[in-house]
Amino acid sequence: MHKIDVHVDQPYSVSVGHGVVRTWTPSQQRIAVLYDSNLPQALVDPIMSQVELAIPLPSGEACKTLTVFASVLSQLAERAFPRDCAIVAMGGGATSDLAGYVAASYLRGVAFYNMPTSLLGMVDASVGGKTGVNLPEGKNLVGAFWQPQAVYADLDYLRSLPAATFKEGMAEMFKHGLIEKPALPRHFYELSDIDRPEFAQDLARSIAVKAGVVSRDPTEKGERAHLNLGHTLGHAIEGVSKHAIAHGEAVAYGLHYAAYLSALEGGEDVTALTREFLHWMQPKTLPTWSWPALQAYMARDKKADSQGLRFTLLKTLGECYVARVSAEQQAKAFDLWVNDLP
Amino acid sequence: MHKIDVHVDQPYSVSVGHGVVRTWTPSQQRIAVLYDSNLPQALVDPIMSQVELAIPLPSGEACKTLTVFASVLSQLAERAFPRDCAIVAMGGGATSDLAGYVAASYLRGVAFYNMPTSLLGMVDASVGGKTGVNLPEGKNLVGAFWQPQAVYADLDYLRSLPAATFKEGMAEMFKHGLIEKPALPRHFYELSDIDRPEFAQDLARSIAVKAGVVSRDPTEKGERAHLNLGHTLGHAIEGVSKHAIAHGEAVAYGLHYAAYLSALEGGEDVTALTREFLHWMQPKTLPTWSWPALQAYMARDKKADSQGLRFTLLKTLGECYVARVSAEQQAKAFDLWVNDLP
């Protein structure tokens, strides 16, 4: 078992390994688990003896609405769940975004545990304290920073994951490697074998990249923006495709775009690497890619301030910075990118 | 003009005096004001030149729903309000609870200014960072701690306040005096004259009591519970009356109950003082007072944990403590209290 410490106000650990969920020993008496209703029951069962209330959530992104948020809160209030209760998320990143936001908001904040069941949930959503829901106007526009008390990344949960979903997580692992080169999984072709001991090591190293960034910048004042590499176009792709293109796929596209933009702005050209990843991943595609539509969506990005949009770019492999980029350069990078898609 | 400093993570000041709203100089470019739709337009006008978007809210407690919350958030997102925008609350405590929760949640947190227009809003809701909305199941069950960047308690806003609403604020000022004796407004009979210089002084002193407690305990881990004096029964009275009895009135009742409970538990008997206040205030009353109904409501109180309810009690005038009280003593205090109502 690997343990990664996250040094935020209330420090906590991420346990990575086979069967780690069974090591969970909560201190709270009254506990509600919010789980993705598509999960095999066998994954939920091991913790049910410690849980008073189990609330199934609409699967995936569909749970991230203020309507689901209100319904879950009412179910907790109806049962008079007290301030020293705990909320557990069991599912992918969407499940933990919703469940974490419920934990942050119910009675102005209660304890939260996260048991991610997808690789994306483990490598990305499990660390960082970002929680929230979507609005009809855009993704993740409402939420809170709320840290879990502990995270259990149980590799056994990955066995039932479809290949495409697994690869979504690999896109974030790949991103962590671009941000901090030692975490770059060079052989992502072979990585899908979760029973190789190297897999747990690579995953732990990748989580540690995010844990390091988040520890140094818990509320996104500076360095944390590096984690947005590939996400500005990525979020726009998700939005414009109405989530037909999943988060990890959109990030893989976004990383390739960020590589072009970085090179145009004078950085190291890593487009060969991001192209290789895209070819390996084979993400879903759109019939047409419209720059005006993507650009309009990006203008609403949370990372935009009154002066406009800032991009996370690579200076060299393993070194990021944040900068504004002219509309011309953005469009030029789009042309290069769109003509280079698999 | 009086200035009270609140020493929380991001320190801020409360300005108290006539015309202080006109001294507001926001650093943000894009600003939305959320105001109580019952406010005279003349009160909103002075800040309109600095504000891009003005959103009227249902008056009073009616704005504290997740439905209003969602609607306001969508209006901000529609206009692509960026992360460096600001939200202004203009209204009573309910308005600032909703507006503050919007500020805490939109893009996971943006700047917040509070311009309370009621005495209750100035003396209570303006300091402490508590924001949130109600659920059908109970009051303030959802929310966040979110500190304003500045508070402007403009006494001119109190001129149009109905007498009963003004007295609601006096109930919290009276509570602050019970908690810290030097702040006790001994002549609350005369206090309604907001143009006497003593009024601004008394108000500033009362706000300073809360600012002191909140500075020492921003997230309600300990001492801050003292501010709940009178609020356990108070919230239940509001709930059971379906808000026919307003917050300040319910608190006045609750303070008298807390005085009886404190005396039963061996504390100084201050029931003469709390009775005098009730007689002066003349709050609305219920046709019948049902102990089982109030007790059931209290069991859902946010201050309850898995071991049950804790009460804030007076040891002596100016000295509080928090304790569990047996059901028998609670019922006995109710009998004494209900037979001693005006």
Tab-separated table of N, CA, C and O in Angstrom, chain A residues 9-10 29-30 66 69-71 73-75 77-78 80 82-85 97 101 104-109 129-132 135-138 140-145 220-221 299-307 310, chain B residues 9-10 29-30 66 69-71 73-75 77-78 80 82-85 97 101 104-109 129-132 135-138 140-145 220-221 299-307 310:
chain	number	residue	atom	x	y	z
A	9	ASP	N	-4.645	22.632	5.234
A	9	ASP	CA	-4.993	23.045	6.599
A	9	ASP	C	-5.264	21.865	7.531
A	9	ASP	O	-4.764	21.816	8.648
A	10	GLN	N	-6.106	20.955	7.057
A	10	GLN	CA	-6.361	19.729	7.801
A	10	GLN	C	-5.744	18.609	6.974
A	10	GLN	O	-6.418	18.074	6.095
A	29	GLN	N	-20.151	8.359	13.843
A	29	GLN	CA	-21.162	7.331	14.085
A	29	GLN	C	-22.222	7.300	12.994
A	29	GLN	O	-22.731	6.245	12.636
A	30	ARG	N	-22.566	8.484	12.505
A	30	ARG	CA	-23.649	8.527	11.510
A	30	ARG	C	-23.064	8.903	10.150
A	30	ARG	O	-22.520	9.987	9.977
A	66	LEU	N	-27.818	21.306	-9.325
A	66	LEU	CA	-28.337	21.837	-8.061
A	66	LEU	C	-29.597	21.085	-7.639
A	66	LEU	O	-29.932	21.062	-6.450
A	69	PHE	N	-28.270	18.061	-5.806
A	69	PHE	CA	-27.701	18.656	-4.582
A	69	PHE	C	-28.809	18.889	-3.540
A	69	PHE	O	-28.718	18.435	-2.392
A	70	ALA	N	-29.898	19.554	-3.964
A	70	ALA	CA	-30.999	19.868	-3.046
A	70	ALA	C	-31.650	18.595	-2.527
A	70	ALA	O	-31.979	18.490	-1.335
A	71	SER	N	-31.809	17.614	-3.391
A	71	SER	CA	-32.481	16.383	-2.980
A	71	SER	C	-31.660	15.620	-1.938
A	71	SER	O	-32.189	15.128	-0.939
A	73	LEU	N	-29.391	16.894	0.118
A	73	LEU	CA	-29.396	17.669	1.362
A	73	LEU	C	-30.682	17.435	2.148
A	73	LEU	O	-30.660	17.274	3.372
A	74	SER	N	-31.799	17.382	1.433
A	74	SER	CA	-33.073	17.160	2.115
A	74	SER	C	-33.131	15.771	2.748
A	74	SER	O	-33.691	15.600	3.835
A	75	GLN	N	-32.537	14.786	2.071
A	75	GLN	CA	-32.545	13.434	2.650
A	75	GLN	C	-31.724	13.383	3.940
A	75	GLN	O	-32.078	12.687	4.892
A	77	ALA	N	-31.242	16.028	5.945
A	77	ALA	CA	-31.956	16.835	6.943
A	77	ALA	C	-33.161	16.088	7.499
A	77	ALA	O	-33.451	16.141	8.694
A	78	GLU	N	-33.852	15.362	6.620
A	78	GLU	CA	-35.013	14.583	7.036
A	78	GLU	C	-34.663	13.607	8.147
A	78	GLU	O	-35.429	13.376	9.066
A	80	ALA	N	-32.256	14.060	10.150
A	80	ALA	CA	-31.577	14.818	11.203
A	80	ALA	C	-30.118	14.393	11.363
A	80	ALA	O	-29.627	14.226	12.482
A	82	PRO	N	-26.494	14.849	12.075
A	82	PRO	CA	-25.931	15.936	12.881
A	82	PRO	C	-24.601	16.433	12.312
A	82	PRO	O	-24.066	15.890	11.345
A	83	ARG	N	-24.087	17.474	12.938
A	83	ARG	CA	-22.868	18.129	12.487
A	83	ARG	C	-21.663	17.191	12.501
A	83	ARG	O	-20.728	17.367	11.733
A	84	ASP	N	-21.650	16.215	13.391
A	84	ASP	CA	-20.511	15.296	13.443
A	84	ASP	C	-20.782	14.016	12.644
A	84	ASP	O	-20.252	12.957	12.962
A	85	CYS	N	-21.576	14.149	11.596
A	85	CYS	CA	-21.782	13.023	10.688
A	85	CYS	C	-20.674	13.020	9.633
A	85	CYS	O	-19.772	13.855	9.667
A	97	ASP	N	-17.375	15.119	-6.800
A	97	ASP	CA	-17.639	16.558	-6.892
A	97	ASP	C	-18.956	16.902	-6.201
A	97	ASP	O	-19.046	17.869	-5.447
A	101	TYR	N	-19.354	18.563	-2.401
A	101	TYR	CA	-20.070	19.835	-2.270
A	101	TYR	C	-21.200	19.707	-1.247
A	101	TYR	O	-21.465	20.639	-0.478
A	104	ALA	N	-19.469	19.927	2.051
A	104	ALA	CA	-19.043	21.300	2.326
A	104	ALA	C	-20.208	22.173	2.770
A	104	ALA	O	-20.015	23.135	3.521
A	105	SER	N	-21.413	21.837	2.319
A	105	SER	CA	-22.556	22.739	2.467
A	105	SER	C	-23.514	22.342	3.577
A	105	SER	O	-24.133	23.195	4.200
A	106	TYR	N	-23.672	21.031	3.815
A	106	TYR	CA	-24.654	20.594	4.803
A	106	TYR	C	-24.235	21.093	6.183
A	106	TYR	O	-23.099	20.850	6.620
A	107	LEU	N	-25.106	21.835	6.839
A	107	LEU	CA	-24.797	22.438	8.152
A	107	LEU	C	-23.499	23.252	8.099
A	107	LEU	O	-22.765	23.317	9.070
A	108	ARG	N	-23.217	23.818	6.948
A	108	ARG	CA	-22.001	24.611	6.668
A	108	ARG	C	-20.720	23.781	6.788
A	108	ARG	O	-19.646	24.311	7.047
A	109	GLY	N	-20.853	22.457	6.569
A	109	GLY	CA	-19.630	21.671	6.479
A	109	GLY	C	-19.553	20.502	7.438
A	109	GLY	O	-19.578	20.694	8.645
A	129	GLY	N	-9.507	19.172	-3.172
A	129	GLY	CA	-10.571	19.833	-2.440
A	129	GLY	C	-11.570	20.577	-3.304
A	129	GLY	O	-12.436	21.263	-2.784
A	130	LYS	N	-11.451	20.463	-4.611
A	130	LYS	CA	-12.441	21.129	-5.453
A	130	LYS	C	-13.714	20.303	-5.490
A	130	LYS	O	-13.681	19.123	-5.827
A	131	THR	N	-14.821	20.942	-5.149
A	131	THR	CA	-16.108	20.265	-5.213
A	131	THR	C	-17.080	21.191	-5.935
A	131	THR	O	-16.818	22.383	-6.044
A	132	GLY	N	-18.180	20.658	-6.404
A	132	GLY	CA	-19.152	21.539	-7.016
A	132	GLY	C	-20.046	20.869	-8.028
A	132	GLY	O	-19.959	19.656	-8.257
A	135	LEU	N	-23.851	24.389	-13.878
A	135	LEU	CA	-25.064	25.169	-14.137
A	135	LEU	C	-25.440	24.915	-15.596
A	135	LEU	O	-24.603	24.455	-16.377
A	136	PRO	N	-26.679	25.224	-15.975
A	136	PRO	CA	-27.012	25.115	-17.401
A	136	PRO	C	-26.031	25.947	-18.233
A	136	PRO	O	-25.747	25.614	-19.381
A	137	GLU	N	-25.468	26.998	-17.636
A	137	GLU	CA	-24.578	27.906	-18.365
A	137	GLU	C	-23.149	27.375	-18.479
A	137	GLU	O	-22.352	27.945	-19.243
A	138	GLY	N	-22.786	26.357	-17.734
A	138	GLY	CA	-21.414	25.862	-17.840
A	138	GLY	C	-21.038	24.920	-16.712
A	138	GLY	O	-21.754	24.774	-15.718
A	140	ASN	N	-18.957	23.222	-13.621
A	140	ASN	CA	-18.251	23.555	-12.376
A	140	ASN	C	-18.335	25.037	-12.008
A	140	ASN	O	-17.394	25.596	-11.471
A	141	LEU	N	-19.458	25.671	-12.307
A	141	LEU	CA	-19.569	27.106	-12.030
A	141	LEU	C	-19.975	27.393	-10.583
A	141	LEU	O	-19.965	28.534	-10.145
A	142	VAL	N	-20.350	26.357	-9.848
A	142	VAL	CA	-20.785	26.522	-8.455
A	142	VAL	C	-20.072	25.488	-7.605
A	142	VAL	O	-20.013	24.325	-7.993
A	143	GLY	N	-19.560	25.894	-6.452
A	143	GLY	CA	-18.916	24.898	-5.612
A	143	GLY	C	-18.176	25.493	-4.448
A	143	GLY	O	-18.376	26.654	-4.081
A	144	ALA	N	-17.310	24.665	-3.870
A	144	ALA	CA	-16.551	25.082	-2.694
A	144	ALA	C	-15.237	24.317	-2.677
A	144	ALA	O	-15.115	23.274	-3.318
A	145	PHE	N	-14.263	24.855	-1.951
A	145	PHE	CA	-13.069	24.075	-1.635
A	145	PHE	C	-13.354	23.329	-0.339
A	145	PHE	O	-13.682	23.945	0.677
A	220	GLU	N	-5.860	27.793	-5.067
A	220	GLU	CA	-5.678	28.220	-6.447
A	220	GLU	C	-5.331	29.697	-6.588
A	220	GLU	O	-5.975	30.421	-7.341
A	221	LYS	N	-4.331	30.133	-5.840
A	221	LYS	CA	-3.888	31.515	-5.964
A	221	LYS	C	-2.750	31.617	-6.984
A	221	LYS	O	-2.483	32.684	-7.507
A	299	ALA	N	-14.426	31.756	-23.240
A	299	ALA	CA	-14.556	33.094	-22.648
A	299	ALA	C	-15.310	33.039	-21.329
A	299	ALA	O	-15.173	33.926	-20.482
A	300	ARG	N	-16.116	31.982	-21.145
A	300	ARG	CA	-16.866	31.840	-19.895
A	300	ARG	C	-16.095	31.023	-18.867
A	300	ARG	O	-16.597	30.735	-17.789
A	301	ASP	N	-14.867	30.615	-19.214
A	301	ASP	CA	-14.061	29.773	-18.341
A	301	ASP	C	-13.855	30.452	-16.985
A	301	ASP	O	-13.699	31.661	-16.914
A	302	LYS	N	-13.858	29.644	-15.916
A	302	LYS	CA	-13.636	30.179	-14.567
A	302	LYS	C	-12.270	30.850	-14.467
A	302	LYS	O	-12.054	31.716	-13.646
A	303	LYS	N	-11.309	30.400	-15.305
A	303	LYS	CA	-9.960	30.954	-15.215
A	303	LYS	C	-9.866	32.338	-15.866
A	303	LYS	O	-8.849	32.999	-15.756
A	304	ALA	N	-10.977	32.763	-16.545
A	304	ALA	CA	-10.979	34.099	-17.134
A	304	ALA	C	-11.200	35.129	-16.031
A	304	ALA	O	-11.971	34.903	-15.107
A	305	ASP	N	-10.503	36.232	-16.076
A	305	ASP	CA	-10.842	37.346	-15.198
A	305	ASP	C	-11.275	38.514	-16.081
A	305	ASP	O	-11.526	38.328	-17.273
A	306	SER	N	-11.397	39.712	-15.492
A	306	SER	CA	-11.948	40.832	-16.274
A	306	SER	C	-11.069	41.178	-17.474
A	306	SER	O	-11.530	41.789	-18.426
A	307	GLN	N	-9.782	40.799	-17.406
A	307	GLN	CA	-8.894	41.105	-18.537
A	307	GLN	C	-8.874	39.991	-19.590
A	307	GLN	O	-8.144	40.075	-20.569
A	310	ARG	N	-6.510	33.358	-19.326
A	310	ARG	CA	-5.098	33.007	-19.207
A	310	ARG	C	-4.933	31.517	-19.486
A	310	ARG	O	-5.760	30.716	-19.087
B	9	ASP	N	-9.187	35.304	8.922
B	9	ASP	CA	-8.122	35.027	7.938
B	9	ASP	C	-7.846	36.210	7.012
B	9	ASP	O	-6.697	36.581	6.800
B	10	GLN	N	-8.911	36.722	6.422
B	10	GLN	CA	-8.798	37.919	5.591
B	10	GLN	C	-9.498	39.030	6.370
B	10	GLN	O	-10.713	39.200	6.235
B	29	GLN	N	-14.113	45.463	-10.863
B	29	GLN	CA	-14.736	46.177	-11.981
B	29	GLN	C	-16.157	45.711	-12.245
B	29	GLN	O	-17.013	46.490	-12.618
B	30	ARG	N	-16.372	44.428	-12.072
B	30	ARG	CA	-17.703	43.897	-12.399
B	30	ARG	C	-18.397	43.494	-11.104
B	30	ARG	O	-17.946	42.596	-10.390
B	66	LEU	N	-32.909	27.252	-2.145
B	66	LEU	CA	-31.982	26.797	-3.181
B	66	LEU	C	-32.476	27.197	-4.570
B	66	LEU	O	-31.681	27.302	-5.503
B	69	PHE	N	-31.230	30.724	-4.991
B	69	PHE	CA	-29.777	30.531	-5.113
B	69	PHE	C	-29.404	30.156	-6.546
B	69	PHE	O	-28.554	30.790	-7.184
B	70	ALA	N	-30.094	29.146	-7.093
B	70	ALA	CA	-29.802	28.676	-8.456
B	70	ALA	C	-30.075	29.764	-9.486
B	70	ALA	O	-29.309	29.944	-10.439
B	71	SER	N	-31.160	30.488	-9.295
B	71	SER	CA	-31.529	31.519	-10.268
B	71	SER	C	-30.493	32.647	-10.292
B	71	SER	O	-30.093	33.118	-11.362
B	73	LEU	N	-27.313	32.473	-9.386
B	73	LEU	CA	-26.069	31.938	-9.953
B	73	LEU	C	-26.137	31.900	-11.477
B	73	LEU	O	-25.178	32.249	-12.162
B	74	SER	N	-27.289	31.497	-12.005
B	74	SER	CA	-27.426	31.436	-13.461
B	74	SER	C	-27.359	32.830	-14.075
B	74	SER	O	-26.797	33.004	-15.159
B	75	GLN	N	-27.914	33.822	-13.387
B	75	GLN	CA	-27.843	35.189	-13.921
B	75	GLN	C	-26.398	35.686	-13.980
B	75	GLN	O	-26.012	36.401	-14.905
B	77	ALA	N	-23.735	33.665	-14.280
B	77	ALA	CA	-23.037	32.861	-15.288
B	77	ALA	C	-23.411	33.295	-16.695
B	77	ALA	O	-22.564	33.339	-17.587
B	78	GLU	N	-24.686	33.617	-16.878
B	78	GLU	CA	-25.162	34.084	-18.180
B	78	GLU	C	-24.367	35.293	-18.663
B	78	GLU	O	-24.080	35.435	-19.843
B	80	ALA	N	-21.410	35.894	-17.744
B	80	ALA	CA	-19.987	35.548	-17.653
B	80	ALA	C	-19.259	36.405	-16.631
B	80	ALA	O	-18.148	36.894	-16.879
B	82	PRO	N	-16.742	37.186	-13.994
B	82	PRO	CA	-15.487	36.463	-13.798
B	82	PRO	C	-15.157	36.287	-12.311
B	82	PRO	O	-15.855	36.789	-11.435
B	83	ARG	N	-14.080	35.573	-12.082
B	83	ARG	CA	-13.647	35.251	-10.729
B	83	ARG	C	-13.316	36.500	-9.903
B	83	ARG	O	-13.428	36.499	-8.687
B	84	ASP	N	-12.873	37.563	-10.559
B	84	ASP	CA	-12.537	38.777	-9.806
B	84	ASP	C	-13.700	39.772	-9.779
B	84	ASP	O	-13.497	40.971	-9.688
B	85	CYS	N	-14.914	39.247	-9.843
B	85	CYS	CA	-16.087	40.101	-9.681
B	85	CYS	C	-16.406	40.252	-8.200
B	85	CYS	O	-15.692	39.730	-7.354
B	97	ASP	N	-27.537	36.589	3.966
B	97	ASP	CA	-27.311	35.136	4.040
B	97	ASP	C	-27.296	34.539	2.635
B	97	ASP	O	-26.429	33.729	2.300
B	101	TYR	N	-23.905	33.480	0.469
B	101	TYR	CA	-23.768	32.092	0.020
B	101	TYR	C	-23.534	32.035	-1.494
B	101	TYR	O	-22.758	31.200	-1.983
B	104	ALA	N	-19.909	32.894	-1.868
B	104	ALA	CA	-19.069	31.769	-1.451
B	104	ALA	C	-19.028	30.675	-2.506
B	104	ALA	O	-18.035	29.939	-2.604
B	105	SER	N	-20.090	30.556	-3.294
B	105	SER	CA	-20.271	29.389	-4.157
B	105	SER	C	-19.962	29.655	-5.623
B	105	SER	O	-19.511	28.757	-6.341
B	106	TYR	N	-20.241	30.864	-6.090
B	106	TYR	CA	-20.055	31.153	-7.512
B	106	TYR	C	-18.568	31.038	-7.854
B	106	TYR	O	-17.723	31.685	-7.230
B	107	LEU	N	-18.236	30.197	-8.818
B	107	LEU	CA	-16.838	29.925	-9.195
B	107	LEU	C	-15.994	29.551	-7.971
B	107	LEU	O	-14.813	29.878	-7.901
B	108	ARG	N	-16.628	28.885	-7.002
B	108	ARG	CA	-16.014	28.474	-5.727
B	108	ARG	C	-15.533	29.654	-4.895
B	108	ARG	O	-14.623	29.521	-4.079
B	109	GLY	N	-16.157	30.830	-5.089
B	109	GLY	CA	-15.873	31.934	-4.182
B	109	GLY	C	-15.397	33.207	-4.839
B	109	GLY	O	-14.353	33.218	-5.473
B	129	GLY	N	-19.482	35.725	9.050
B	129	GLY	CA	-19.206	34.912	7.877
B	129	GLY	C	-20.173	33.774	7.653
B	129	GLY	O	-19.986	32.963	6.758
B	130	LYS	N	-21.232	33.694	8.459
B	130	LYS	CA	-22.199	32.623	8.224
B	130	LYS	C	-23.107	33.013	7.075
B	130	LYS	O	-23.725	34.075	7.086
B	131	THR	N	-23.191	32.151	6.090
B	131	THR	CA	-24.079	32.392	4.963
B	131	THR	C	-24.864	31.108	4.717
B	131	THR	O	-24.471	30.050	5.195
B	132	GLY	N	-25.958	31.217	3.981
B	132	GLY	CA	-26.676	29.987	3.680
B	132	GLY	C	-28.147	30.194	3.397
B	132	GLY	O	-28.642	31.324	3.374
B	135	LEU	N	-33.745	24.792	4.121
B	135	LEU	CA	-34.331	23.653	3.409
B	135	LEU	C	-35.782	23.534	3.867
B	135	LEU	O	-36.136	24.095	4.906
B	136	PRO	N	-36.604	22.811	3.108
B	136	PRO	CA	-37.966	22.588	3.620
B	136	PRO	C	-37.914	21.971	5.023
B	136	PRO	O	-38.805	22.188	5.838
B	137	GLU	N	-36.840	21.237	5.317
B	137	GLU	CA	-36.716	20.540	6.598
B	137	GLU	C	-36.258	21.442	7.739
B	137	GLU	O	-36.311	21.031	8.903
B	138	GLY	N	-35.776	22.622	7.458
B	138	GLY	CA	-35.326	23.478	8.563
B	138	GLY	C	-34.503	24.662	8.092
B	138	GLY	O	-34.067	24.742	6.944
B	140	ASN	N	-31.452	27.367	7.796
B	140	ASN	CA	-29.989	27.461	7.737
B	140	ASN	C	-29.289	26.108	7.691
B	140	ASN	O	-28.205	25.953	8.254
B	141	LEU	N	-29.897	25.130	7.053
B	141	LEU	CA	-29.299	23.787	7.035
B	141	LEU	C	-28.236	23.646	5.947
B	141	LEU	O	-27.522	22.655	5.901
B	142	VAL	N	-28.135	24.624	5.068
B	142	VAL	CA	-27.168	24.579	3.969
B	142	VAL	C	-26.423	25.906	3.914
B	142	VAL	O	-27.045	26.956	4.000
B	143	GLY	N	-25.112	25.857	3.743
B	143	GLY	CA	-24.415	27.130	3.636
B	143	GLY	C	-22.918	26.988	3.691
B	143	GLY	O	-22.363	25.904	3.494
B	144	ALA	N	-22.255	28.113	3.945
B	144	ALA	CA	-20.795	28.146	3.975
B	144	ALA	C	-20.360	29.263	4.917
B	144	ALA	O	-21.139	30.173	5.217
B	145	PHE	N	-19.124	29.158	5.402
B	145	PHE	CA	-18.517	30.298	6.072
B	145	PHE	C	-17.818	31.125	4.997
B	145	PHE	O	-16.968	30.609	4.270
B	220	GLU	N	-16.649	28.387	14.485
B	220	GLU	CA	-17.562	27.797	15.460
B	220	GLU	C	-17.043	26.495	16.053
B	220	GLU	O	-17.735	25.481	16.053
B	221	LYS	N	-15.801	26.535	16.522
B	221	LYS	CA	-15.264	25.344	17.174
B	221	LYS	C	-15.508	25.416	18.686
B	221	LYS	O	-15.471	24.409	19.378
B	299	ALA	N	-34.491	19.135	18.214
B	299	ALA	CA	-33.670	17.933	18.001
B	299	ALA	C	-32.983	17.969	16.642
B	299	ALA	O	-31.961	17.322	16.434
B	300	ARG	N	-33.544	18.752	15.716
B	300	ARG	CA	-32.940	18.876	14.390
B	300	ARG	C	-31.969	20.045	14.314
B	300	ARG	O	-31.425	20.344	13.251
B	301	ASP	N	-31.774	20.732	15.432
B	301	ASP	CA	-30.920	21.926	15.463
B	301	ASP	C	-29.506	21.577	14.992
B	301	ASP	O	-28.978	20.515	15.291
B	302	LYS	N	-28.882	22.493	14.250
B	302	LYS	CA	-27.512	22.281	13.788
B	302	LYS	C	-26.556	22.072	14.946
B	302	LYS	O	-25.510	21.479	14.817
B	303	LYS	N	-26.888	22.643	16.119
B	303	LYS	CA	-25.999	22.535	17.267
B	303	LYS	C	-26.073	21.152	17.922
B	303	LYS	O	-25.295	20.846	18.809
B	304	ALA	N	-27.033	20.331	17.473
B	304	ALA	CA	-27.119	18.976	18.012
B	304	ALA	C	-26.023	18.121	17.388
B	304	ALA	O	-25.719	18.244	16.212
B	305	ASP	N	-25.390	17.274	18.156
B	305	ASP	CA	-24.507	16.267	17.580
B	305	ASP	C	-25.088	14.893	17.905
B	305	ASP	O	-26.234	14.792	18.349
B	306	SER	N	-24.310	13.841	17.677
B	306	SER	CA	-24.877	12.500	17.849
B	306	SER	C	-25.312	12.233	19.298
B	306	SER	O	-26.138	11.375	19.552
B	307	GLN	N	-24.717	12.993	20.238
B	307	GLN	CA	-25.110	12.789	21.641
B	307	GLN	C	-26.295	13.654	22.047
B	307	GLN	O	-26.714	13.631	23.198
B	310	ARG	N	-26.932	20.657	22.758
B	310	ARG	CA	-26.239	21.421	23.784
B	310	ARG	C	-26.814	22.834	23.844
B	310	ARG	O	-27.140	23.399	22.807
